[in-house]
PDB file of C-alpha atoms in Angstrom:
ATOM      1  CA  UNK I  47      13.372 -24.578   7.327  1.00  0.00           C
ATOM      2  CA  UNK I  48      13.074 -23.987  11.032  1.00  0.00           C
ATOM      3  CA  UNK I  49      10.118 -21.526  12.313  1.00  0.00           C
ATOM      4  CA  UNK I  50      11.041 -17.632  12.705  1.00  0.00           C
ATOM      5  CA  UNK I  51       8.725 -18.652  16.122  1.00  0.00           C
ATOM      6  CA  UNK I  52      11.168 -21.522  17.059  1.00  0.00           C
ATOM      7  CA  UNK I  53      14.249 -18.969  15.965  1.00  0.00           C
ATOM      8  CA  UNK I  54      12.866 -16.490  18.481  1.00  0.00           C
ATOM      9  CA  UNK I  55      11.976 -18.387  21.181  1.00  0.00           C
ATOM     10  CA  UNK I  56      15.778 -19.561  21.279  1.00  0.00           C
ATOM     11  CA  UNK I  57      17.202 -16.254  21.124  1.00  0.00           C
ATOM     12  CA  UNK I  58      17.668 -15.801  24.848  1.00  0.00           C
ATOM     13  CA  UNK I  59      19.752 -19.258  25.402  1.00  0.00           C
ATOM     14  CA  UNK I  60      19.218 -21.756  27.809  1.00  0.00           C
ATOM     15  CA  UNK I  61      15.405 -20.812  28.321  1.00  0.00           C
ATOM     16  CA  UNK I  62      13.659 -20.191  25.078  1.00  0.00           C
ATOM     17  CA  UNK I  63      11.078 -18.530  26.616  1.00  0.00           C
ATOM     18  CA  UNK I  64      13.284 -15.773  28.045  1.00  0.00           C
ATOM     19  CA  UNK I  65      13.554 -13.190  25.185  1.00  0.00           C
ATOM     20  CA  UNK I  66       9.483 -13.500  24.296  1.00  0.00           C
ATOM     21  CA  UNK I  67       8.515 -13.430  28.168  1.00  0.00           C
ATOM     22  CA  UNK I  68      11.602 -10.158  28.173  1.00  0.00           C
ATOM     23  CA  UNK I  69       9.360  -8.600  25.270  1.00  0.00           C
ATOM     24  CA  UNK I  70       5.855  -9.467  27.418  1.00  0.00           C
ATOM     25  CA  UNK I  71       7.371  -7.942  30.195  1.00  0.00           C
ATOM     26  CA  UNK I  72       8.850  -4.600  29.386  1.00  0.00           C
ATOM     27  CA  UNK I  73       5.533  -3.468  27.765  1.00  0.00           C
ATOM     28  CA  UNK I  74       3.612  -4.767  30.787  1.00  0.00           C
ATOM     29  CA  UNK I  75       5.665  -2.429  33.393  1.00  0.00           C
ATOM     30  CA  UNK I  76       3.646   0.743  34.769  1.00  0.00           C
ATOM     31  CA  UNK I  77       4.787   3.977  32.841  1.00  0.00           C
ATOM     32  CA  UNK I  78       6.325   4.886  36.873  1.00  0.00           C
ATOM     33  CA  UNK I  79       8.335   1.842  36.984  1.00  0.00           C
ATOM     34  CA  UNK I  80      10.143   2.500  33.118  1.00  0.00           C
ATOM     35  CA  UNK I  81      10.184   6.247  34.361  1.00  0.00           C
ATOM     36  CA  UNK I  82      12.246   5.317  37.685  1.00  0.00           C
ATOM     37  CA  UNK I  83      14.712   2.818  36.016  1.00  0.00           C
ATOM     38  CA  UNK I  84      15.317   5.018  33.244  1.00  0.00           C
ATOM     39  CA  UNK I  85      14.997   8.353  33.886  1.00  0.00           C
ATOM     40  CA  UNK I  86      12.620   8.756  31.547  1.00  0.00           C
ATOM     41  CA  UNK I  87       9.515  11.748  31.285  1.00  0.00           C
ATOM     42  CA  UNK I  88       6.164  10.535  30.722  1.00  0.00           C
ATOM     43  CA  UNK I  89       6.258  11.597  27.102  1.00  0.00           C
ATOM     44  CA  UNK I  90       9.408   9.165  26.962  1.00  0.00           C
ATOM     45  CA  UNK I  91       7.713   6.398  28.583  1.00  0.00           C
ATOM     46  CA  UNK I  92       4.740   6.043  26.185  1.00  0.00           C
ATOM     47  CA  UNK I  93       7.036   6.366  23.067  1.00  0.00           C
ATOM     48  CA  UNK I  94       9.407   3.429  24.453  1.00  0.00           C
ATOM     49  CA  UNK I  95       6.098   1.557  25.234  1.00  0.00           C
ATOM     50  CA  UNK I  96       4.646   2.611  21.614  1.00  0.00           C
ATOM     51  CA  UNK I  97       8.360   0.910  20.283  1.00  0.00           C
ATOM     52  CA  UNK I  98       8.081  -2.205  22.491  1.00  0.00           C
ATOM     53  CA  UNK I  99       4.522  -3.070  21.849  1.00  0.00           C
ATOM     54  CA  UNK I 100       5.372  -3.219  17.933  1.00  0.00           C
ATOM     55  CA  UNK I 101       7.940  -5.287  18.572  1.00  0.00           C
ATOM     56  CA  UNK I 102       5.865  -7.461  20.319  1.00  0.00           C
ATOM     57  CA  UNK I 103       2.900  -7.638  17.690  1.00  0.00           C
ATOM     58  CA  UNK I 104       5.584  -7.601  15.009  1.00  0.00           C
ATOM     59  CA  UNK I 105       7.203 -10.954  16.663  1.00  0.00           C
ATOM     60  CA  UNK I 106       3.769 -12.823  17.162  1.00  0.00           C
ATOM     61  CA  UNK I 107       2.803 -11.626  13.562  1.00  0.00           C
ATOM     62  CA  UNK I 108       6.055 -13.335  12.178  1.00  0.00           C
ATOM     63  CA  UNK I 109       5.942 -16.353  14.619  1.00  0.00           C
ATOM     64  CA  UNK I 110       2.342 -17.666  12.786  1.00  0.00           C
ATOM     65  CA  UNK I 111       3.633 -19.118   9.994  1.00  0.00           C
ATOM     66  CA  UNK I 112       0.185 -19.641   8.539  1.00  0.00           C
ATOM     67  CA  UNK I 113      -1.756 -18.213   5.647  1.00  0.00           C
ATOM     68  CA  UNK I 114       0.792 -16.715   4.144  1.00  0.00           C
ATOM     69  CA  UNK I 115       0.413 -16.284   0.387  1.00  0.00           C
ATOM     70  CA  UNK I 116       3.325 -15.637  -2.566  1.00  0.00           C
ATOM     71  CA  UNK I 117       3.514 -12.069  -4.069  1.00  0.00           C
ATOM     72  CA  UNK I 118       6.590 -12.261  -5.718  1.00  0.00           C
ATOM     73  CA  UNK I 119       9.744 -14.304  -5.977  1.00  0.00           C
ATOM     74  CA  UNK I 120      12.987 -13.307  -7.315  1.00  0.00           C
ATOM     75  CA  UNK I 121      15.061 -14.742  -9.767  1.00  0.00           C
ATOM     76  CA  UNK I 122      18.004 -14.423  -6.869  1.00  0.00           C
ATOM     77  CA  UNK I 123      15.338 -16.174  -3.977  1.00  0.00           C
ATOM     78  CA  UNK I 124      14.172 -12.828  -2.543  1.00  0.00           C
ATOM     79  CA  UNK I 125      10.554 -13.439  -1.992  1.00  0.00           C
ATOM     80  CA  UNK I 126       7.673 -11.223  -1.160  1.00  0.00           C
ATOM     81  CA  UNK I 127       4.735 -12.787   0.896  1.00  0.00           C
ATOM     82  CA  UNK I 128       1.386 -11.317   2.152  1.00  0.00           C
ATOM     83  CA  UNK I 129      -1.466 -12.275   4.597  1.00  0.00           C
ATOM     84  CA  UNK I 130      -4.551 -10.208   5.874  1.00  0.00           C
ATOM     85  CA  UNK I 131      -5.136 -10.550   9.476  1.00  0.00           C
ATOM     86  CA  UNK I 132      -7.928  -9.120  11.480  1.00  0.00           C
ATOM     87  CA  UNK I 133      -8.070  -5.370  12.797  1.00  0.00           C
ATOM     88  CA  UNK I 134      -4.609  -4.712  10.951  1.00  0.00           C
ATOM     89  CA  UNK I 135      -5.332  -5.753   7.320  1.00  0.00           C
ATOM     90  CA  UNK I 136      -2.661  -6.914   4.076  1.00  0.00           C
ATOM     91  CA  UNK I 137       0.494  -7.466   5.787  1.00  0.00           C
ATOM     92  CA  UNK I 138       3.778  -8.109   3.732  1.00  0.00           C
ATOM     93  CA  UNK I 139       6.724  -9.894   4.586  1.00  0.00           C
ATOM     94  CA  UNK I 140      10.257 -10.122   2.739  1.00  0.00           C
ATOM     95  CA  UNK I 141      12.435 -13.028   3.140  1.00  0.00           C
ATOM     96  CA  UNK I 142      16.407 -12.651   1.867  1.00  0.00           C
ATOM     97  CA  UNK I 143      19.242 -13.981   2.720  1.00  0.00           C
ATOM     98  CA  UNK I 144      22.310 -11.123   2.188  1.00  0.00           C
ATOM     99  CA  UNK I 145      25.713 -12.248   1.646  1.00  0.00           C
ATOM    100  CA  UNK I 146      26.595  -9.748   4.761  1.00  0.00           C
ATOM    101  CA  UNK I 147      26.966 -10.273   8.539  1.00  0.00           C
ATOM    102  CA  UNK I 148      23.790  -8.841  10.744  1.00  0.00           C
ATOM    103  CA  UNK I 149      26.255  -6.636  12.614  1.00  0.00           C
ATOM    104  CA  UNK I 150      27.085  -4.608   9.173  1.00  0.00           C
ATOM    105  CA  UNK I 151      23.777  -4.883   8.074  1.00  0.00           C
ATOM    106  CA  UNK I 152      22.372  -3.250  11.937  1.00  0.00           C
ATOM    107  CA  UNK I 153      25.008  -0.436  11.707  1.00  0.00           C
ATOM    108  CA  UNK I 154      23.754   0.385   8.005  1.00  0.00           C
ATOM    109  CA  UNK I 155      20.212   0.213   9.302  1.00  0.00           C
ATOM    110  CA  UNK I 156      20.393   1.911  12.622  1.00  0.00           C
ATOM    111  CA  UNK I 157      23.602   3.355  12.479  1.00  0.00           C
ATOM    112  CA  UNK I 158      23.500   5.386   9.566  1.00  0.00           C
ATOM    113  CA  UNK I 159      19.789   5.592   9.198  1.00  0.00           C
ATOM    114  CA  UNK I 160      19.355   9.181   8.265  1.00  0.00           C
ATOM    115  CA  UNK I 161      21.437   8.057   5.322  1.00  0.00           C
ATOM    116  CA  UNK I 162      19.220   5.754   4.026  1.00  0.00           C
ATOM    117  CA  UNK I 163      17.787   8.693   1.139  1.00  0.00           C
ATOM    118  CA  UNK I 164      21.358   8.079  -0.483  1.00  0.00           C
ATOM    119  CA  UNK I 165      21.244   4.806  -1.384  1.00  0.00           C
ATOM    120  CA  UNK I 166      16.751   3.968  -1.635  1.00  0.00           C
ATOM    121  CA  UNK I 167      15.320   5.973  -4.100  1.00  0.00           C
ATOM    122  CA  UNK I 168      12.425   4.797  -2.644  1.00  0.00           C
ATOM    123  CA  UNK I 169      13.028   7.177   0.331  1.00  0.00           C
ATOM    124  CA  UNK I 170      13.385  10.855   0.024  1.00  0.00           C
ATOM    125  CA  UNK I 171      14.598  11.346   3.805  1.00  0.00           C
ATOM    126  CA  UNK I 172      14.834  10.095   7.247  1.00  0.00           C
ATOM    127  CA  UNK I 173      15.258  12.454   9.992  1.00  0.00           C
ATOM    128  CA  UNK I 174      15.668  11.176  13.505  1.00  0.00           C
ATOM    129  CA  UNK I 175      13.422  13.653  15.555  1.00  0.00           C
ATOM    130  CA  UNK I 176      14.109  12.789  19.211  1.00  0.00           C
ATOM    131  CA  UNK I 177      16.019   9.759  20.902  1.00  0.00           C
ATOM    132  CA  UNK I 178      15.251   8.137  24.100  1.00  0.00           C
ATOM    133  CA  UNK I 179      17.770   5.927  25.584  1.00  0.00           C
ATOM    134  CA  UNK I 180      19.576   3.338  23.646  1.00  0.00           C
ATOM    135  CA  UNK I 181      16.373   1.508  22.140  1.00  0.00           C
ATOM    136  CA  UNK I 182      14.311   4.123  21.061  1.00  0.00           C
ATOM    137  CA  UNK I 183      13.559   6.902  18.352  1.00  0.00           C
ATOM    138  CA  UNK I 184      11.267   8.933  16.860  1.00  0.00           C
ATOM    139  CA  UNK I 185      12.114   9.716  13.087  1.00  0.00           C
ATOM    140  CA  UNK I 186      10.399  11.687  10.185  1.00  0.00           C
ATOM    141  CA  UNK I 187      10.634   9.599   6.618  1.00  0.00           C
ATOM    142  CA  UNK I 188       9.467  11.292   3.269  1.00  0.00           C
ATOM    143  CA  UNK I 189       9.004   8.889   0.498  1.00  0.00           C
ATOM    144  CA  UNK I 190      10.494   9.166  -2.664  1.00  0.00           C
ATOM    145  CA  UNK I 191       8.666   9.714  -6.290  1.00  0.00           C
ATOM    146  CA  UNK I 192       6.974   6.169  -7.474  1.00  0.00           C
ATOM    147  CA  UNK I 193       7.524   5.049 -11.194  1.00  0.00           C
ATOM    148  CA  UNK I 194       4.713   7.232 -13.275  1.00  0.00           C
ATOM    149  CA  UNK I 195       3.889   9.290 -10.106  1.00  0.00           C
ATOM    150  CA  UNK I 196       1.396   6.163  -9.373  1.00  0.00           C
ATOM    151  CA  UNK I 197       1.951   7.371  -5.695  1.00  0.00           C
ATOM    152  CA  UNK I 198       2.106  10.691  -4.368  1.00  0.00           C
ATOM    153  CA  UNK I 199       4.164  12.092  -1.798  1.00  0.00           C
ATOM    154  CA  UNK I 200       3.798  10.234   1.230  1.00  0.00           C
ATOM    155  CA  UNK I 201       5.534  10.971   5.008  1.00  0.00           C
ATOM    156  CA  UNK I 202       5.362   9.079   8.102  1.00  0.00           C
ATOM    157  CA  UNK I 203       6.102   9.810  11.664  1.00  0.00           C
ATOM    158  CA  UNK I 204       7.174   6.939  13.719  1.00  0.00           C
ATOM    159  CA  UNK I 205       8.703   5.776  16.748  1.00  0.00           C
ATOM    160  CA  UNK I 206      11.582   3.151  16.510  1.00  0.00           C
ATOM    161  CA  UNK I 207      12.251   0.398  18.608  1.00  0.00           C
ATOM    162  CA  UNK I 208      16.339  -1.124  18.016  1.00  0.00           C
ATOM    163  CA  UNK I 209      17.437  -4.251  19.832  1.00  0.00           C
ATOM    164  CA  UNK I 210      19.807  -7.130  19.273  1.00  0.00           C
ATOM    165  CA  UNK I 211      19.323  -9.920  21.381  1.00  0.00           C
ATOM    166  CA  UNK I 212      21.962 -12.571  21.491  1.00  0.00           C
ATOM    167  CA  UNK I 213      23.290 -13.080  17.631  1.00  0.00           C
ATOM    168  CA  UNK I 214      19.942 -11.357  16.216  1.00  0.00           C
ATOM    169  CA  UNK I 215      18.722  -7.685  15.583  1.00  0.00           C
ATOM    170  CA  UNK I 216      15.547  -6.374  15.404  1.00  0.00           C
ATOM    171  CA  UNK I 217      14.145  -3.149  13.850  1.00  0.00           C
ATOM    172  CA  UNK I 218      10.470  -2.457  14.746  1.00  0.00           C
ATOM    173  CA  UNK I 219       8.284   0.390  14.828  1.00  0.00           C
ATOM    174  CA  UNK I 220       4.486   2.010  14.499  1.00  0.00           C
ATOM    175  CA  UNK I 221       3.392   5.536  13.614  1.00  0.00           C
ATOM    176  CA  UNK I 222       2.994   7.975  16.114  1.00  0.00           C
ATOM    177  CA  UNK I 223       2.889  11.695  16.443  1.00  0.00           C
ATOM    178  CA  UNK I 224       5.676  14.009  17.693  1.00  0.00           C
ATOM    179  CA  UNK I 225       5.080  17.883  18.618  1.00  0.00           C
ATOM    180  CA  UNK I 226       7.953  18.700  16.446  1.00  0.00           C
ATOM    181  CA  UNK I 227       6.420  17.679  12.986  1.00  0.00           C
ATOM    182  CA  UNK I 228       2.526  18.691  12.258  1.00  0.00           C
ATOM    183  CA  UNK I 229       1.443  17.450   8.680  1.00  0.00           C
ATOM    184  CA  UNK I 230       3.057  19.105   5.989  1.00  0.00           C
ATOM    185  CA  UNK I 231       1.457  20.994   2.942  1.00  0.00           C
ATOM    186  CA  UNK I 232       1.503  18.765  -0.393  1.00  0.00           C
ATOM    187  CA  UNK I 233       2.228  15.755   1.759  1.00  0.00           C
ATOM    188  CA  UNK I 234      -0.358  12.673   2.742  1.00  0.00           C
ATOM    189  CA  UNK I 235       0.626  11.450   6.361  1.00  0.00           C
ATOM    190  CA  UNK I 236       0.393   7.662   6.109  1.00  0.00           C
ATOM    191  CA  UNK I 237       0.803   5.163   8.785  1.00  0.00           C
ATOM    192  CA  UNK I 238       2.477   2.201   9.302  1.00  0.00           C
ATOM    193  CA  UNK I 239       2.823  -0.718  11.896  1.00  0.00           C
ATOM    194  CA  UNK I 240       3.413  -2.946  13.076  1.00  0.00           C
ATOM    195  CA  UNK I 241       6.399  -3.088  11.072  1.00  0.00           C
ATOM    196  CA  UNK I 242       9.817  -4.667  11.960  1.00  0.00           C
ATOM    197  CA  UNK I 243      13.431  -5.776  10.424  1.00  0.00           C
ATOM    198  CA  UNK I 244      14.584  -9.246  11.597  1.00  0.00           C
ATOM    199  CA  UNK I 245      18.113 -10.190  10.785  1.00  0.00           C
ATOM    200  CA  UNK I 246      19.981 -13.141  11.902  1.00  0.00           C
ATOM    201  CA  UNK I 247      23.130 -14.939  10.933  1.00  0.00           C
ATOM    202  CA  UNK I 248      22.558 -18.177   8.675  1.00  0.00           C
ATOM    203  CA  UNK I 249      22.760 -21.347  10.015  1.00  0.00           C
ATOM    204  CA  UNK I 250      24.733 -22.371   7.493  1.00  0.00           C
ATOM    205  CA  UNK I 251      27.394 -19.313   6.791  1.00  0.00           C
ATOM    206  CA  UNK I 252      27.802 -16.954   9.858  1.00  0.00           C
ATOM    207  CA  UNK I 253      29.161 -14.235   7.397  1.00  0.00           C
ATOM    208  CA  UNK I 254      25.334 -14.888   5.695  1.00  0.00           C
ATOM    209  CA  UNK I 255      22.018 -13.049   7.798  1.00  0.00           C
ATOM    210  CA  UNK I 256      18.442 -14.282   7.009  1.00  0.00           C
ATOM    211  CA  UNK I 257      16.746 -11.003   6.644  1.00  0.00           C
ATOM    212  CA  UNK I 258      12.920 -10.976   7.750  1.00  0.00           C
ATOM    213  CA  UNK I 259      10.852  -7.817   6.853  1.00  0.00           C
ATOM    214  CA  UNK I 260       7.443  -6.845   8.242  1.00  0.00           C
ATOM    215  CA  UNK I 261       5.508  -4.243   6.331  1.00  0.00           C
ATOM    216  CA  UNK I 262       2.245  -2.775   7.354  1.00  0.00           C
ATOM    217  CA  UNK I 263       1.341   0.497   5.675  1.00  0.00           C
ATOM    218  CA  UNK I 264      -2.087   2.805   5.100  1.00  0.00           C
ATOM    219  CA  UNK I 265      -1.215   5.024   2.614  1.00  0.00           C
ATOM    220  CA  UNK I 266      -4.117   6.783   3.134  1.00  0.00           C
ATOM    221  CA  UNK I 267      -5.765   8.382  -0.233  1.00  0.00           C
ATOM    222  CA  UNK I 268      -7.984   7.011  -3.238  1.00  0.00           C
ATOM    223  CA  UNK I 269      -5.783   4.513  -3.986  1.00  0.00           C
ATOM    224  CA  UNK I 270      -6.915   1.308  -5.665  1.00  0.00           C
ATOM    225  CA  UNK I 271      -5.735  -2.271  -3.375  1.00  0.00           C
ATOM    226  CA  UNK I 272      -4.597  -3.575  -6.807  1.00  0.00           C
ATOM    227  CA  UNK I 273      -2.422  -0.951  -7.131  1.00  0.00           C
ATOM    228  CA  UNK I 274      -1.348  -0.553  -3.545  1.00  0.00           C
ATOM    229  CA  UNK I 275      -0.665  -4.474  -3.163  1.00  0.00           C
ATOM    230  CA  UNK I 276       1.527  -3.958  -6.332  1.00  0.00           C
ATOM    231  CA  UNK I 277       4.029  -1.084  -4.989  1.00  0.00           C
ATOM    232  CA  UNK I 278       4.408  -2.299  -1.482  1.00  0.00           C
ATOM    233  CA  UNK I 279       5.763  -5.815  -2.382  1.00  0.00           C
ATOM    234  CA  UNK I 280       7.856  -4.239  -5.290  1.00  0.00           C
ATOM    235  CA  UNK I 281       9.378  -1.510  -2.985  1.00  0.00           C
ATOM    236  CA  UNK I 282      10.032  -4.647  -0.859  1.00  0.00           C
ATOM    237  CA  UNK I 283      12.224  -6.376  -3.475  1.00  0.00           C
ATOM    238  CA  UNK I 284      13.602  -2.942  -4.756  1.00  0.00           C
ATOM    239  CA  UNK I 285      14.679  -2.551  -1.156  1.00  0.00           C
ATOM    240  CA  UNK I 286      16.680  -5.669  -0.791  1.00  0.00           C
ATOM    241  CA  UNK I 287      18.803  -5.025  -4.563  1.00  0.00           C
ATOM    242  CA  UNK I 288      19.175  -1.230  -3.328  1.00  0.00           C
ATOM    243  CA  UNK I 289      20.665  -2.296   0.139  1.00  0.00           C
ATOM    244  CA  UNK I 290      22.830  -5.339  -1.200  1.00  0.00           C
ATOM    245  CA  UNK I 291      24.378  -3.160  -3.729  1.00  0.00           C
ATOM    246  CA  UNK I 292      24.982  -0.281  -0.521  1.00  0.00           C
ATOM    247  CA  UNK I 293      26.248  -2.495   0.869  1.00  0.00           C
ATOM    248  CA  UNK I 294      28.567  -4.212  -1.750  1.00  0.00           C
ATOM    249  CA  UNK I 295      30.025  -0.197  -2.363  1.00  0.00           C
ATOM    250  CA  UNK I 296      31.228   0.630   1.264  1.00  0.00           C
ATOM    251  CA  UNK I 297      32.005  -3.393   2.191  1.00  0.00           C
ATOM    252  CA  UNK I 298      35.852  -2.476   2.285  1.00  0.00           C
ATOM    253  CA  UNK I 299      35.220   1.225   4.111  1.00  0.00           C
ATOM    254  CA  UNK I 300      32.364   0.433   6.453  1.00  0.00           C
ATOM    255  CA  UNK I 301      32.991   0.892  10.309  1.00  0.00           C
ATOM    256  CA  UNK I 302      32.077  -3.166  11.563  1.00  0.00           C
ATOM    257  CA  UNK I 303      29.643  -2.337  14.674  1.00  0.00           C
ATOM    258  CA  UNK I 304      29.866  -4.894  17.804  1.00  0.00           C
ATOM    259  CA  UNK I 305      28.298  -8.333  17.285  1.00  0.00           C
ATOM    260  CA  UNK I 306      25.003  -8.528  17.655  1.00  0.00           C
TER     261      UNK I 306
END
């Protein structure tokens, strides 16, 4: 199977260097320069420069296709991989291929995320807090019970980064704070990032999308690793069966978004 890294690097076309270099750029521009283009306050500027640099770490994460080690694999071919890198720790990455297009898939995802709590029981709610240009949000996202209460309530305040670049989408983000949402009573505030959604049609079937997830995630808490290590690469795999069978209910109904 080709490289996600050789995938990415041809995303832009001719030069398949463009889209990387694009990514390299964007978070290298002065906060004056992003604030001049787009209109943006300062406050604006450093969450679309929060959402851009986990994009970036999120795409050189995925392009190393070393060390990775087998959590789980699914009796459909979902599988579940981890690897600890330096200064970030376990990192876990789902690999699926859904019988969908990446354009339905992105609307679900981005489109109708605030949704999501109807269809993952695995997420209590998402709330989009604030929304800077067409790329960028800052959302709220309560977690839902675990089996056995294993987990308590979790939340998580992060900012967003949404792209599609040529035939491929990406979903990437990073906590952050927002004056909007202090911690909440009851509630741990756990972080996560870099994390990021890659989805991109099938080389073989067009109407197929090889779906990529990055997870990164402190829960925060007395928590044992065995345990931890246990529910974030099973919430992966519940994750895929929960959104195949979303999707599989509103296939006929669903609004199909522009191409990616």
């Amino acid at each position: 199977m080709v490289t996600i890294h050789h995938e990415l690097n041809m995303l832009a076309g001719p030069d398949p260097c463009n889209w990387i270099s694009h990514v390299h750029r964007r978070s290298s521009q002065p906060s004056s320069r992003i604030e001049e283009e787009q209109g943006f306050n300062e406050a604006e500027v450093s969450y679309v420069k929060q959402g851009e640099e986990a994009l970036q770490k999120s795409i050189s994460i995925l392009s190393d296709q070393d060390g990775w080690t087998t959590e789980i694999t699914a009796a459909n071919g979902d599988k579940v991989l981890s690897k600890v890198l330096p200064d970030v720790g376990k990192v876990f990455k789902l690999e699926v291929l859904f019988d969908q297009r990446s354009d339905n898939l992105y609307g679900e995802l981005v489109g109708n995320m605030e949704q999501m709590g109807d269809w993952n029981p695995n997420v209590k709610e998402v709330k989009i807090l604030q929304k800077i240009g067409q790329e960028t949000m800052v959302t709220h996202e309560v977690s839902g019970p675990t089996p056995g209460n294993v987990v308590g309530p979790r939340d998580f305040v992060s900012v967003r980064c949404a792209k599609r670049r040529g035939s491929t989408c990406f979903l990437a983000g990073m906590s952050t704070q927002h004056p909007t949402m202090s911690e909440q009573r009851g509630v741990v505030r756990a972080e996560n990032g870099p994390t990021c959604i890659v989805m991109r049609p099938s080389a073989d079937d067009p109407n197929k999308t090889k779906f990529t997830w990055l997870l990164s995630i402190d829960l925060k808490g007395w928590i044992p690793k065995t345990i931890i290590n246990k529910v974030l690469s099973q919430t992966q795999v519940d994750f895929a069966n929960h959104l195949r069978q979303r999707m599989a209910s509103n296939s006929d109904s669903m609004e199909i978004v522009p191409a990616c």
